[in-house]
Amino acid sequence: MKPGPDMPAPLTVELQLQRPGLDIQVQFRVPAGHVCALVGHPGSGKTAVLQAAAGLLPARGGRVTLGAHVLFDAPGRVNQPPEQRRFAWVDGRAHLFAHLTVRQNLAYGLDPGMPAAARRQAVSDAAEQFGLGPVLERHPRHIDVPLRQRTALARALLSQPRALILHDPLAEVAPQDRDTLLDVLQHHLRRLRLPVLMSSPRMDEVIRLADDLVIVHEGRVAGAGPVNRMLSDVSMATFLEGVHAGSVLDGVVRQHDIQWLLSEVDVAGQRVAVPAVLASEGQRVRLKIRARDVSIHRHAIADSGQSNQLRGRITQVMLAGDHGSFGAVAAELERAIDAHGHVEAGEQIWALMTRRSIQQMGLAPGQDCHISFKSMAVSVATR
Amino acid sequence: MTPQELDALALSTAIAVLTVLLCFPPAVWIASRVARRGRTGRWLVDAVLLLPVALSPAAVGWLVWLTWPAPGSPIDRTVGVPQLAPLGLLACTCLLTLPLMIRTLRPAFEAVDHTQVLVARTLGATRWRAWWTVTVAQTSPMMASALALGFAAAWGESGALVVLAAALQGQESAGALAGVATAPMTLISALQTPGGAPVVRHMALACLGVAFVAIVVSEWAHRRWRRRALPPESRGVAA
């Protein structure tokens, strides 16, 4: 059967690998149409896992399946070569073929059995979608880095992959060009019905692109789950570089306040005001709030004109024994029933507070609470 | 030019063409194997490859002479003793040309980005297609360079042939000696004959011409390869 984007299937990965100084054992699952990010410290084994999943690195044991297709099964002695697995690989260096033009690069992965007219059409369609029309006849060395990355991505998608691997795809892209490329990536990933595996050392890219997160620590899965839940879990922050303990909330832009240049975002049925975002009303956004910027009270604060206040319930209170100067409090936002009668998914938010505050207020799991934070403490990423 | 001179040029060319044809496939194979890092015994292969550069070609000629099957040996009884005159020559030129071609090709194979080969395979290319469309495509200018250099080296080879000719002279008739009369050999023998000055001049010019064309082709191919296979920032630094 021809692999193709028309048959979405979940990807399950279970791998045992031996790398110099590192013994890797991981297991995770990526539903079709989901973007799963592997995150963790450098050297934790993310790259090796991605390579082994694609068949580029021999694994000692495990099993990789895509729906009903078994691509790798150590006990059953199944080990498909990369060209049969078809996990298109895009990394930061693009790896365009220098002796071919952009057009020839795009056509490289096309099904050789395709009629010439269909090939031309497929290439020009992709060129249009990725904005490569003006550079089709150039060689890769004559186009800039963002265009090379676009070409690599278009080439990967034209090869009708069964899964897509994005290994730090923006590594070589200058910071000022990243945003545009992220938009392109986001646009195309949303359209895809494939499982996508990605890794990036920059958390803002993960927050923008990924649906699920697998935290890899010293070759093991330290945690896995939806991005907002994983990144809102302070216990996970220790495994992540450049992540301050905090919360990630999914929301929808409701309206913009032109007078004060603020945007109102709906989070689990409650309103959060944030500095104005460049997003249309109804667009999905992710809010990131550091736990140290959040405080939790048992009663509504009377004078709260300037601050966001959300209702919730305390789910966890963590104190580092009786001596630490601070502790972490987790609260679940009150579930709201929206206009259509759907119950919104509960969002979790973490607050770092002094031990004195926690004890003086007598915070304990199960209590109703009010969660407050400044609008300026929120950073927003569009989805 | 006399018919004798034309014969010499023809013999040199025939030997060079045959040598290059015989050496090219193994040279490509060995160069692509040696270029992979971390293989055990690589230093030994390197040493063996480098040896002919330092070793006198005369020693190679003597080695061929020494190991050539003698009448009455097992090879003689099955297929007969091969003619030393063209075949021994060919053995000498092959032994001397093969390392040269390998050393020319090796940097090209070392510069091939292995990840690019792997990416080609994730795009659906079989091992074979990835080899042709990535590895060969990137190294092909250097293959042209190796062919040109190999041709010139085989065409002008004389050191080993002098030894073979001397050995033949002691053993066989003058007829057999005509089999080693390549262009450089004709030059050497014309030097020893009175009135051979025009022959010397013609042969020397022919040698110069072949070498010059080969070097020009090789340099042109090398530049092409650098443009094609090396990333812009490393050009001018690597080989």
Coordinates of C-alpha atoms in Angstrom, one line a residue:
Chain A
M1 CA 0.0 0.0 0.0
K2 CA 1.3 3.5 -0.8
P3 CA 2.0 5.6 2.2
G4 CA 0.3 8.9 2.0
P5 CA -1.2 11.7 4.0
D6 CA -4.7 10.3 3.3
M7 CA -4.3 7.6 5.9
P8 CA -3.7 9.2 9.3
A9 CA -2.5 6.8 11.9
P10 CA -1.1 7.2 15.4
L11 CA 2.6 6.7 15.9
T12 CA 3.8 4.7 18.8
V13 CA 7.5 4.7 19.7
E14 CA 9.1 2.4 22.1
L15 CA 12.9 2.3 21.8
Q16 CA 16.0 1.1 23.6
L17 CA 19.2 2.6 22.5
Q18 CA 22.8 2.6 23.5
R19 CA 24.7 5.8 23.0
P20 CA 28.2 6.6 24.4
G21 CA 27.7 7.2 28.1
L22 CA 23.9 7.1 27.8
D23 CA 21.4 4.3 28.0
I24 CA 18.1 5.3 26.4
Q25 CA 14.7 3.8 27.0
V26 CA 11.7 5.8 25.9
Q27 CA 8.1 5.1 25.1
F28 CA 5.4 7.5 23.8
R29 CA 2.6 7.9 21.4
V30 CA 1.7 10.6 19.0
P31 CA -1.9 10.8 17.6
A32 CA -2.2 11.7 13.9
G33 CA -2.4 15.4 13.4
H34 CA -0.6 16.0 16.7
V35 CA 2.7 17.7 17.1
C36 CA 4.7 16.0 19.9
A37 CA 7.8 17.8 21.1
L38 CA 10.7 16.0 22.8
V39 CA 12.3 18.4 25.3
G40 CA 15.0 18.1 27.8
H41 CA 18.6 19.1 28.5
P42 CA 21.1 18.8 25.7
G43 CA 22.6 15.3 25.7
S44 CA 19.5 13.8 27.2
G45 CA 19.0 11.6 24.1
K46 CA 16.3 13.5 22.1
T47 CA 18.2 13.4 18.8
A48 CA 19.1 9.7 19.1
V49 CA 15.4 8.9 19.7
L50 CA 14.3 10.9 16.7
Q51 CA 17.0 9.3 14.5
A52 CA 16.2 5.8 15.7
A53 CA 12.5 6.4 15.1
A54 CA 13.2 7.4 11.5
G55 CA 15.5 4.4 11.0
L56 CA 18.7 6.4 10.7
L57 CA 20.2 4.9 13.8
P58 CA 20.1 1.3 14.8
A59 CA 18.1 0.6 18.0
R60 CA 18.9 -2.2 20.4
G61 CA 15.3 -3.0 21.1
G62 CA 11.8 -1.8 21.0
R63 CA 9.0 -1.3 18.6
V64 CA 7.8 1.5 16.3
T65 CA 4.4 1.3 14.8
L66 CA 2.2 3.6 12.7
G67 CA -1.3 2.5 13.0
A68 CA -1.3 -1.1 11.8
H69 CA 2.1 -0.8 10.1
V70 CA 5.0 -2.3 12.1
L71 CA 8.1 -0.3 11.1
F72 CA 10.4 -1.7 13.7
D73 CA 10.1 -4.6 16.0
A74 CA 13.2 -5.9 17.6
P75 CA 11.8 -9.2 18.9
G76 CA 10.0 -9.9 15.6
R77 CA 13.1 -8.9 13.6
V78 CA 11.3 -6.2 11.6
N79 CA 13.5 -3.3 10.8
Q80 CA 12.3 -1.2 7.8
P81 CA 15.0 1.0 6.2
P82 CA 14.3 4.8 6.3
E83 CA 13.0 4.8 2.7
Q84 CA 10.2 2.5 3.7
R85 CA 9.4 4.2 7.0
R86 CA 9.1 7.5 5.3
F87 CA 9.6 9.8 8.3
A88 CA 10.6 12.9 6.5
W89 CA 13.5 14.6 8.4
V90 CA 13.9 18.3 8.5
D91 CA 16.6 19.8 10.6
G92 CA 18.2 23.2 11.1
R93 CA 20.7 22.7 8.2
A94 CA 18.0 22.0 5.6
H95 CA 20.3 19.5 3.8
L96 CA 19.3 20.7 0.4
F97 CA 21.1 19.0 -2.5
A98 CA 23.6 21.6 -3.6
H99 CA 23.9 20.3 -7.1
L100 CA 20.2 20.6 -7.7
T101 CA 18.0 23.7 -8.2
V102 CA 15.2 24.5 -5.7
R103 CA 12.8 23.0 -8.2
Q104 CA 14.8 19.8 -8.5
N105 CA 15.1 19.6 -4.7
L106 CA 11.4 19.8 -4.3
A107 CA 10.8 17.1 -6.9
Y108 CA 13.4 14.8 -5.3
G109 CA 11.0 12.9 -3.0
L110 CA 8.1 12.8 -5.4
D111 CA 6.8 9.3 -6.3
P112 CA 8.8 8.3 -9.4
G113 CA 5.7 6.7 -10.9
M114 CA 4.0 10.1 -11.1
P115 CA 3.3 11.4 -14.6
A116 CA 5.4 14.3 -15.6
A117 CA 2.6 16.8 -15.7
A118 CA 1.4 15.8 -12.2
R119 CA 4.9 16.2 -10.9
R120 CA 5.2 19.7 -12.3
Q121 CA 1.9 20.6 -10.9
A122 CA 2.8 19.3 -7.4
V123 CA 6.0 21.2 -7.4
S124 CA 4.5 24.5 -8.5
D125 CA 1.7 24.1 -6.0
A126 CA 4.1 23.6 -3.2
A127 CA 6.3 26.5 -4.4
E128 CA 3.3 28.7 -4.3
Q129 CA 2.2 27.6 -0.8
F130 CA 5.7 28.1 0.6
G131 CA 6.5 31.3 -1.3
L132 CA 9.3 29.7 -3.3
G133 CA 8.1 30.7 -6.8
P134 CA 10.7 33.4 -7.5
V135 CA 13.7 31.1 -6.5
L136 CA 12.6 27.9 -8.1
E137 CA 15.5 27.9 -10.7
R138 CA 18.2 28.9 -8.2
H139 CA 20.6 26.7 -6.5
P140 CA 20.3 26.4 -2.7
R141 CA 23.6 28.3 -2.1
H142 CA 22.0 31.4 -3.8
I143 CA 19.0 31.6 -1.5
D144 CA 18.9 32.8 2.2
V145 CA 18.5 30.5 5.2
P146 CA 14.8 31.0 5.8
L147 CA 14.1 30.2 2.1
R148 CA 16.3 27.1 2.5
Q149 CA 14.2 26.0 5.5
R150 CA 11.0 26.6 3.5
T151 CA 12.4 24.5 0.7
A152 CA 13.4 21.7 3.0
L153 CA 9.9 21.6 4.6
A154 CA 8.2 21.7 1.2
R155 CA 10.4 19.0 -0.1
A156 CA 9.7 16.8 3.0
L157 CA 5.9 17.3 2.6
L158 CA 6.0 16.6 -1.1
S159 CA 7.6 13.2 -0.5
Q160 CA 4.2 12.1 1.0
P161 CA 5.7 11.1 4.4
R162 CA 3.9 9.0 6.9
A163 CA 5.3 11.1 9.7
L164 CA 7.3 14.3 9.9
I165 CA 10.4 15.0 12.1
L166 CA 11.4 18.5 12.8
H167 CA 14.7 18.5 14.6
D168 CA 15.4 22.1 15.7
P169 CA 14.3 23.3 12.2
L170 CA 15.0 27.0 13.0
A171 CA 18.5 26.5 14.5
E172 CA 20.3 28.4 11.8
V173 CA 17.5 31.0 11.2
A174 CA 18.3 34.5 12.5
P175 CA 16.1 35.5 15.5
Q176 CA 14.3 38.2 13.6
D177 CA 13.3 35.8 10.8
R178 CA 12.0 33.1 13.2
D179 CA 8.6 34.5 13.7
T180 CA 7.6 34.4 10.0
L181 CA 8.9 30.9 9.7
L182 CA 7.1 29.8 12.7
D183 CA 3.9 31.1 11.2
V184 CA 4.6 29.1 8.0
L185 CA 5.3 26.0 10.1
Q186 CA 2.3 26.5 12.2
H187 CA 0.0 27.0 9.2
H188 CA 1.2 23.8 7.5
L189 CA 1.3 21.6 10.6
R190 CA -2.3 22.5 11.4
R191 CA -3.3 21.3 7.9
L192 CA -1.4 18.0 8.2
R193 CA -3.0 14.8 9.2
L194 CA 0.3 13.3 10.2
P195 CA 2.0 12.6 13.5
V196 CA 4.8 15.1 13.9
L197 CA 7.8 14.8 16.2
M198 CA 9.8 17.8 16.9
S199 CA 12.5 19.1 19.2
S200 CA 13.8 22.6 19.8
P201 CA 15.9 24.1 22.5
R202 CA 13.7 27.2 22.4
M203 CA 10.7 26.8 24.6
D204 CA 8.7 29.5 22.8
E205 CA 8.8 27.4 19.6
V206 CA 7.6 24.4 21.5
I207 CA 4.8 26.4 23.0
R208 CA 3.7 27.7 19.7
L209 CA 3.9 24.5 17.7
A210 CA 3.4 21.5 20.0
D211 CA 0.3 19.8 21.2
D212 CA 2.0 17.2 23.4
L213 CA 5.3 17.2 25.3
V214 CA 7.6 14.4 26.1
I215 CA 10.2 15.3 28.6
V216 CA 13.4 13.3 28.2
H217 CA 15.8 13.2 31.0
E218 CA 19.0 11.2 30.9
G219 CA 17.5 8.8 28.4
R220 CA 14.2 8.3 30.2
V221 CA 10.8 9.8 29.8
A222 CA 10.4 12.1 32.9
G223 CA 6.9 13.1 31.9
A224 CA 4.5 13.2 29.0
G225 CA 1.2 14.9 28.3
P226 CA -0.4 18.0 26.7
V227 CA 1.8 21.0 26.5
N228 CA -0.2 23.3 28.8
R229 CA -0.4 20.7 31.5
M230 CA 3.2 19.7 31.3
L231 CA 4.5 23.2 31.3
S232 CA 2.2 24.2 34.1
D233 CA 3.7 21.6 36.4
V234 CA 6.5 23.1 38.5
S235 CA 8.0 19.7 39.2
M236 CA 8.8 19.5 35.5
A237 CA 10.7 22.8 35.3
T238 CA 13.8 21.2 36.8
F239 CA 14.1 19.0 33.6
L240 CA 13.8 21.9 31.3
E241 CA 16.4 24.5 30.4
G242 CA 15.3 28.1 30.2
V243 CA 11.9 27.3 31.6
H244 CA 10.9 29.2 34.7
A245 CA 8.4 27.3 36.8
G246 CA 5.1 28.6 35.6
S247 CA 1.9 27.8 33.9
V248 CA 0.7 27.7 30.3
L249 CA -2.9 28.3 29.7
D250 CA -4.8 27.8 26.5
G251 CA -7.3 30.6 25.6
V252 CA -9.2 32.3 22.9
V253 CA -9.0 36.0 22.1
R254 CA -12.4 37.6 22.9
Q255 CA -12.0 41.3 22.2
H256 CA -9.5 44.1 22.1
D257 CA -9.6 47.2 24.2
I258 CA -8.4 49.9 21.8
Q259 CA -8.3 52.6 24.4
W260 CA -5.9 50.9 26.7
L261 CA -4.3 48.6 24.1
L262 CA -5.2 45.4 26.0
S263 CA -6.7 42.2 24.8
E264 CA -9.2 40.1 26.6
V265 CA -8.6 36.4 26.5
D266 CA -11.1 33.7 27.5
V267 CA -9.4 31.0 29.6
A268 CA -11.7 28.2 30.7
G269 CA -14.6 30.6 30.5
Q270 CA -13.0 33.3 32.6
R271 CA -11.5 36.6 31.3
V272 CA -7.9 37.5 31.4
A273 CA -6.6 40.9 30.3
V274 CA -3.2 40.9 28.6
P275 CA -1.2 43.5 26.7
A276 CA -2.7 43.8 23.2
V277 CA -1.8 40.8 21.0
L278 CA -1.7 40.8 17.2
A279 CA -4.5 38.2 16.9
S280 CA -8.0 38.4 15.6
E281 CA -10.9 37.8 17.8
G282 CA -11.6 34.1 18.1
Q283 CA -8.0 33.1 17.6
R284 CA -6.4 30.5 19.9
V285 CA -3.6 31.7 22.0
R286 CA -1.3 30.4 24.8
L287 CA -0.6 32.4 27.9
K288 CA 2.5 31.9 29.9
I289 CA 2.7 33.1 33.4
R290 CA 5.6 32.5 35.8
A291 CA 4.6 31.0 39.0
R292 CA 6.4 33.7 41.0
D293 CA 4.1 36.3 39.5
V294 CA 0.9 34.6 40.6
S295 CA -0.6 34.9 44.0
I296 CA -3.5 32.9 45.5
H297 CA -6.0 34.3 48.0
R298 CA -8.9 32.7 49.8
H299 CA -11.2 35.7 49.2
A300 CA -11.6 38.1 46.3
I301 CA -9.5 41.2 46.7
A302 CA -11.7 44.2 46.8
D303 CA -9.5 46.7 44.9
S304 CA -8.6 44.6 41.9
G305 CA -9.1 47.1 39.1
Q306 CA -5.6 46.6 37.7
S307 CA -5.2 42.9 38.3
N308 CA -6.5 39.8 36.8
Q309 CA -8.6 37.7 39.1
L310 CA -9.7 34.2 38.4
R311 CA -11.8 31.8 40.4
G312 CA -10.5 28.3 41.1
R313 CA -9.9 25.6 43.6
I314 CA -6.7 24.6 45.3
T315 CA -5.5 21.2 44.3
Q316 CA -2.1 20.9 45.7
V317 CA 0.1 22.6 48.3
M318 CA 3.8 21.7 48.2
L319 CA 6.1 22.9 51.0
A320 CA 9.7 21.9 51.1
G321 CA 9.4 20.7 54.7
D322 CA 9.0 23.1 57.5
H323 CA 12.0 25.2 56.7
G324 CA 12.0 26.4 53.1
S325 CA 11.2 30.1 52.5
F326 CA 8.6 29.4 49.9
G327 CA 6.2 26.7 48.6
A328 CA 4.2 26.0 45.5
V329 CA 0.4 26.0 45.3
A330 CA -1.5 24.6 42.4
A331 CA -5.1 25.6 41.7
E332 CA -7.5 24.4 39.1
L333 CA -9.5 27.1 37.3
E334 CA -13.2 26.8 37.9
R335 CA -14.8 25.0 35.1
A336 CA -17.2 27.2 33.3
I337 CA -20.0 26.1 31.1
D338 CA -19.9 28.1 27.8
A339 CA -22.8 29.4 25.7
H340 CA -23.1 26.0 23.9
G341 CA -23.3 24.0 27.1
H342 CA -19.8 22.5 26.8
V343 CA -17.8 22.2 30.0
E344 CA -14.5 23.9 29.4
A345 CA -11.4 21.8 30.2
G346 CA -9.9 22.6 33.6
E347 CA -6.7 24.6 33.4
Q348 CA -4.1 24.4 36.1
I349 CA -2.1 27.3 37.4
W350 CA 0.8 27.3 39.8
A351 CA 1.8 30.0 42.3
L352 CA 5.1 30.3 44.1
M353 CA 4.4 31.9 47.5
T354 CA 6.3 32.4 50.7
R355 CA 5.7 29.7 53.3
R356 CA 4.5 32.5 55.7
S357 CA 1.7 33.5 53.3
I358 CA 0.7 29.9 52.7
Q359 CA 0.5 29.1 56.4
Q360 CA -1.0 32.4 57.5
M361 CA -3.8 32.1 54.9
G362 CA -4.1 28.4 55.8
L363 CA -4.2 27.3 52.2
A364 CA -5.1 23.7 51.7
P365 CA -6.3 21.4 48.9
G366 CA -10.0 21.6 48.2
Q367 CA -10.5 25.2 49.1
D368 CA -12.1 27.7 46.7
C369 CA -9.6 30.5 45.9
H370 CA -8.9 33.5 43.9
I371 CA -5.9 33.6 41.6
S372 CA -4.4 37.0 40.7
F373 CA -1.6 38.2 38.6
K374 CA -0.7 41.4 36.7
S375 CA -1.5 41.7 33.0
M376 CA 2.1 42.6 32.5
A377 CA 3.2 39.2 33.8
V378 CA 1.6 37.3 31.0
S379 CA 3.3 36.5 27.8
V380 CA 1.2 35.5 24.9
A381 CA 1.9 33.2 21.9
T382 CA -0.5 32.9 19.1
R383 CA -1.5 29.4 18.1
Chain B
M1 CA 56.6 12.2 -36.8
T2 CA 57.9 8.8 -37.7
P3 CA 55.7 5.7 -37.5
Q4 CA 57.8 4.5 -34.6
E5 CA 57.0 7.7 -32.7
L6 CA 53.3 7.4 -33.5
D7 CA 53.4 3.7 -32.3
A8 CA 54.9 4.9 -29.0
L9 CA 52.2 7.5 -28.5
A10 CA 49.5 4.9 -29.4
L11 CA 51.0 2.4 -26.9
S12 CA 51.2 5.0 -24.1
T13 CA 47.6 6.0 -24.8
A14 CA 46.3 2.4 -24.9
I15 CA 48.0 1.6 -21.6
A16 CA 46.8 4.8 -20.0
V17 CA 43.2 4.1 -21.1
L18 CA 43.3 0.5 -19.9
T19 CA 44.9 1.5 -16.6
V20 CA 42.3 4.1 -15.9
L21 CA 39.4 1.8 -16.8
L22 CA 40.8 -1.0 -14.6
C23 CA 41.7 1.3 -11.6
F24 CA 38.7 3.6 -11.5
P25 CA 36.0 1.2 -10.1
P26 CA 38.2 -0.1 -7.3
A27 CA 39.5 3.4 -6.6
V28 CA 36.0 4.7 -6.1
W29 CA 35.1 1.7 -4.0
I30 CA 38.2 1.9 -1.7
A31 CA 38.0 5.7 -1.5
S32 CA 34.4 5.7 -0.4
R33 CA 35.2 3.0 2.2
V34 CA 38.3 4.7 3.6
A35 CA 36.5 8.0 3.8
R36 CA 34.2 6.7 6.5
R37 CA 35.6 7.6 9.9
G38 CA 36.2 5.3 12.7
R39 CA 36.9 2.1 10.8
T40 CA 39.5 0.0 12.4
G41 CA 42.7 -0.6 10.4
R42 CA 42.3 2.7 8.6
W43 CA 45.8 3.7 9.4
L44 CA 47.1 0.6 7.7
V45 CA 45.1 1.2 4.6
D46 CA 46.4 4.8 4.6
A47 CA 49.9 3.7 4.9
V48 CA 49.6 1.2 2.0
L49 CA 48.0 3.9 -0.1
L50 CA 50.7 6.4 0.7
L51 CA 53.6 3.9 0.1
P52 CA 53.8 4.2 -3.7
V53 CA 54.1 8.0 -3.3
A54 CA 57.4 7.5 -1.4
L55 CA 58.5 4.3 -3.0
S56 CA 60.6 4.4 -6.1
P57 CA 58.7 3.2 -9.2
A58 CA 61.7 1.1 -10.0
A59 CA 61.1 -1.0 -6.9
V60 CA 57.5 -1.5 -8.1
G61 CA 58.8 -2.6 -11.5
W62 CA 61.1 -5.1 -9.8
L63 CA 58.3 -6.3 -7.6
V64 CA 56.1 -7.0 -10.7
W65 CA 59.0 -8.7 -12.4
L66 CA 59.7 -10.8 -9.3
T67 CA 56.1 -12.0 -8.8
W68 CA 55.4 -12.5 -12.5
P69 CA 54.5 -16.2 -13.1
A70 CA 57.5 -18.1 -14.4
P71 CA 57.3 -20.9 -17.0
G72 CA 56.3 -24.1 -15.2
S73 CA 54.4 -22.4 -12.4
P74 CA 50.8 -23.4 -11.5
I75 CA 49.5 -20.4 -13.4
D76 CA 51.5 -21.4 -16.5
R77 CA 50.1 -24.9 -16.4
T78 CA 46.4 -23.6 -16.4
V79 CA 46.4 -20.4 -18.5
G80 CA 50.0 -20.1 -19.7
V81 CA 52.5 -17.4 -18.8
P82 CA 50.9 -13.9 -19.5
Q83 CA 52.9 -11.7 -21.8
L84 CA 55.1 -9.5 -19.7
A85 CA 55.4 -6.8 -22.4
P86 CA 51.9 -5.3 -22.4
L87 CA 50.5 -7.0 -19.3
G88 CA 53.4 -6.5 -17.0
L89 CA 53.4 -2.8 -18.0
L90 CA 49.7 -2.6 -17.2
A91 CA 50.4 -4.2 -13.8
C92 CA 53.0 -1.6 -13.0
T93 CA 51.0 1.4 -14.1
C94 CA 47.9 0.1 -12.2
L95 CA 49.9 -0.4 -9.0
L96 CA 51.2 3.2 -9.3
T97 CA 48.0 4.8 -10.5
L98 CA 45.5 3.2 -8.1
P99 CA 46.8 5.0 -4.9
L100 CA 47.0 8.3 -6.8
M101 CA 43.4 8.0 -7.8
I102 CA 42.3 6.9 -4.4
R103 CA 44.1 9.8 -2.8
T104 CA 42.4 12.2 -5.2
L105 CA 39.0 10.8 -4.5
R106 CA 39.2 10.5 -0.8
P107 CA 38.7 14.1 0.2
A108 CA 35.6 14.2 -2.0
F109 CA 34.1 11.3 -0.3
E110 CA 35.1 12.7 3.1
A111 CA 33.3 15.9 2.3
V112 CA 30.0 14.2 1.5
D113 CA 27.5 15.2 4.1
H114 CA 26.4 11.8 5.5
T115 CA 23.2 13.4 7.0
Q116 CA 22.3 14.5 3.5
V117 CA 22.4 10.9 2.3
L118 CA 20.2 9.9 5.2
V119 CA 17.8 12.8 4.5
A120 CA 17.6 11.5 0.9
R121 CA 16.6 8.1 2.3
T122 CA 13.9 9.5 4.5
L123 CA 12.5 11.1 1.3
G124 CA 12.1 7.7 -0.1
A125 CA 15.4 7.1 -1.9
T126 CA 16.8 3.6 -1.7
R127 CA 20.4 3.1 -0.6
W128 CA 21.4 2.7 -4.3
R129 CA 19.5 5.8 -5.5
A130 CA 20.8 7.9 -2.6
W131 CA 24.4 6.8 -3.6
W132 CA 23.8 7.9 -7.2
T133 CA 21.9 11.1 -6.6
V134 CA 23.8 12.4 -3.5
T135 CA 27.2 10.7 -3.1
V136 CA 28.1 10.4 -6.8
A137 CA 26.5 13.7 -7.8
Q138 CA 28.6 15.5 -5.2
T139 CA 31.9 13.7 -5.9
S140 CA 31.6 13.4 -9.7
P141 CA 33.8 16.5 -10.5
M142 CA 36.6 14.9 -8.3
M143 CA 36.0 11.6 -10.2
A144 CA 36.8 13.5 -13.4
S145 CA 39.8 15.0 -11.7
A146 CA 41.0 11.5 -10.6
L147 CA 40.5 10.1 -14.1
A148 CA 42.5 13.0 -15.7
L149 CA 45.4 12.6 -13.2
G150 CA 45.3 8.9 -13.4
F151 CA 45.5 9.0 -17.2
A152 CA 48.4 11.4 -17.2
A153 CA 50.3 9.4 -14.6
A154 CA 49.8 6.1 -16.4
W155 CA 50.7 7.8 -19.8
G156 CA 54.0 9.1 -18.6
E157 CA 55.0 6.2 -16.3
S158 CA 58.6 5.3 -16.9
G159 CA 60.4 4.3 -13.7
A160 CA 58.9 0.9 -13.4
L161 CA 59.0 0.3 -17.1
V162 CA 62.8 1.0 -17.3
V163 CA 63.3 -1.9 -14.8
L164 CA 61.0 -4.2 -16.8
A165 CA 62.7 -3.3 -20.0
A166 CA 66.1 -3.9 -18.5
A167 CA 64.9 -7.3 -17.2
L168 CA 63.4 -8.2 -20.6
Q169 CA 66.6 -7.2 -22.4
G170 CA 68.6 -9.6 -20.4
Q171 CA 66.2 -12.4 -21.1
E172 CA 64.3 -12.1 -24.4
S173 CA 64.6 -11.0 -28.0
A174 CA 64.4 -7.5 -29.2
G175 CA 60.9 -8.1 -30.5
A176 CA 59.6 -8.4 -27.0
L177 CA 61.3 -5.1 -26.1
A178 CA 59.2 -3.3 -28.7
G179 CA 56.2 -4.0 -26.4
V180 CA 57.5 -1.6 -23.8
A181 CA 58.3 1.2 -26.2
T182 CA 55.9 3.8 -24.7
A183 CA 56.5 7.5 -25.3
P184 CA 58.7 8.1 -22.3
M185 CA 60.6 4.8 -23.0
T186 CA 61.1 5.9 -26.6
L187 CA 62.5 9.2 -25.2
I188 CA 65.0 7.4 -23.0
S189 CA 66.2 5.1 -25.7
A190 CA 66.4 8.0 -28.3
L191 CA 68.7 9.8 -25.9
Q192 CA 71.1 6.9 -26.2
T193 CA 71.0 6.8 -30.0
P194 CA 73.0 9.1 -32.1
G195 CA 70.7 11.5 -34.1
G196 CA 67.8 10.8 -31.8
A197 CA 67.4 14.5 -30.9
P198 CA 64.2 15.1 -32.9
V199 CA 62.5 12.0 -31.4
V200 CA 63.5 13.2 -27.9
R201 CA 62.0 16.6 -28.6
H202 CA 58.8 15.2 -29.9
M203 CA 58.3 12.8 -27.1
A204 CA 59.1 15.4 -24.4
L205 CA 56.6 17.7 -26.0
A206 CA 54.0 15.0 -26.0
C207 CA 54.6 14.2 -22.4
L208 CA 54.4 17.9 -21.5
G209 CA 51.2 18.2 -23.5
V210 CA 49.4 15.3 -21.8
A211 CA 50.5 16.4 -18.4
F212 CA 49.4 20.0 -19.0
V213 CA 45.9 19.0 -20.3
A214 CA 45.5 16.6 -17.4
I215 CA 46.4 19.2 -14.8
V216 CA 44.1 21.8 -16.4
V217 CA 41.2 19.3 -16.5
S218 CA 41.9 18.2 -12.9
E219 CA 42.0 21.8 -11.6
W220 CA 38.9 22.8 -13.4
A221 CA 37.1 19.7 -11.9
H222 CA 38.4 20.5 -8.5
R223 CA 37.0 24.0 -8.6
R224 CA 33.7 22.7 -9.8
W225 CA 33.7 20.2 -6.9
R226 CA 34.4 22.9 -4.4
R227 CA 31.5 25.0 -5.6
R228 CA 29.2 22.0 -5.7
A229 CA 30.1 20.1 -2.6
L230 CA 31.6 22.4 0.0
P231 CA 29.6 24.9 2.0
P232 CA 30.5 28.5 1.2
E233 CA 32.2 29.2 4.5
S234 CA 34.6 26.3 4.3
R235 CA 35.7 27.0 0.7
G236 CA 39.3 27.8 0.4
V237 CA 40.1 26.1 3.7
A238 CA 39.5 22.5 2.9
A239 CA 41.6 20.7 0.4

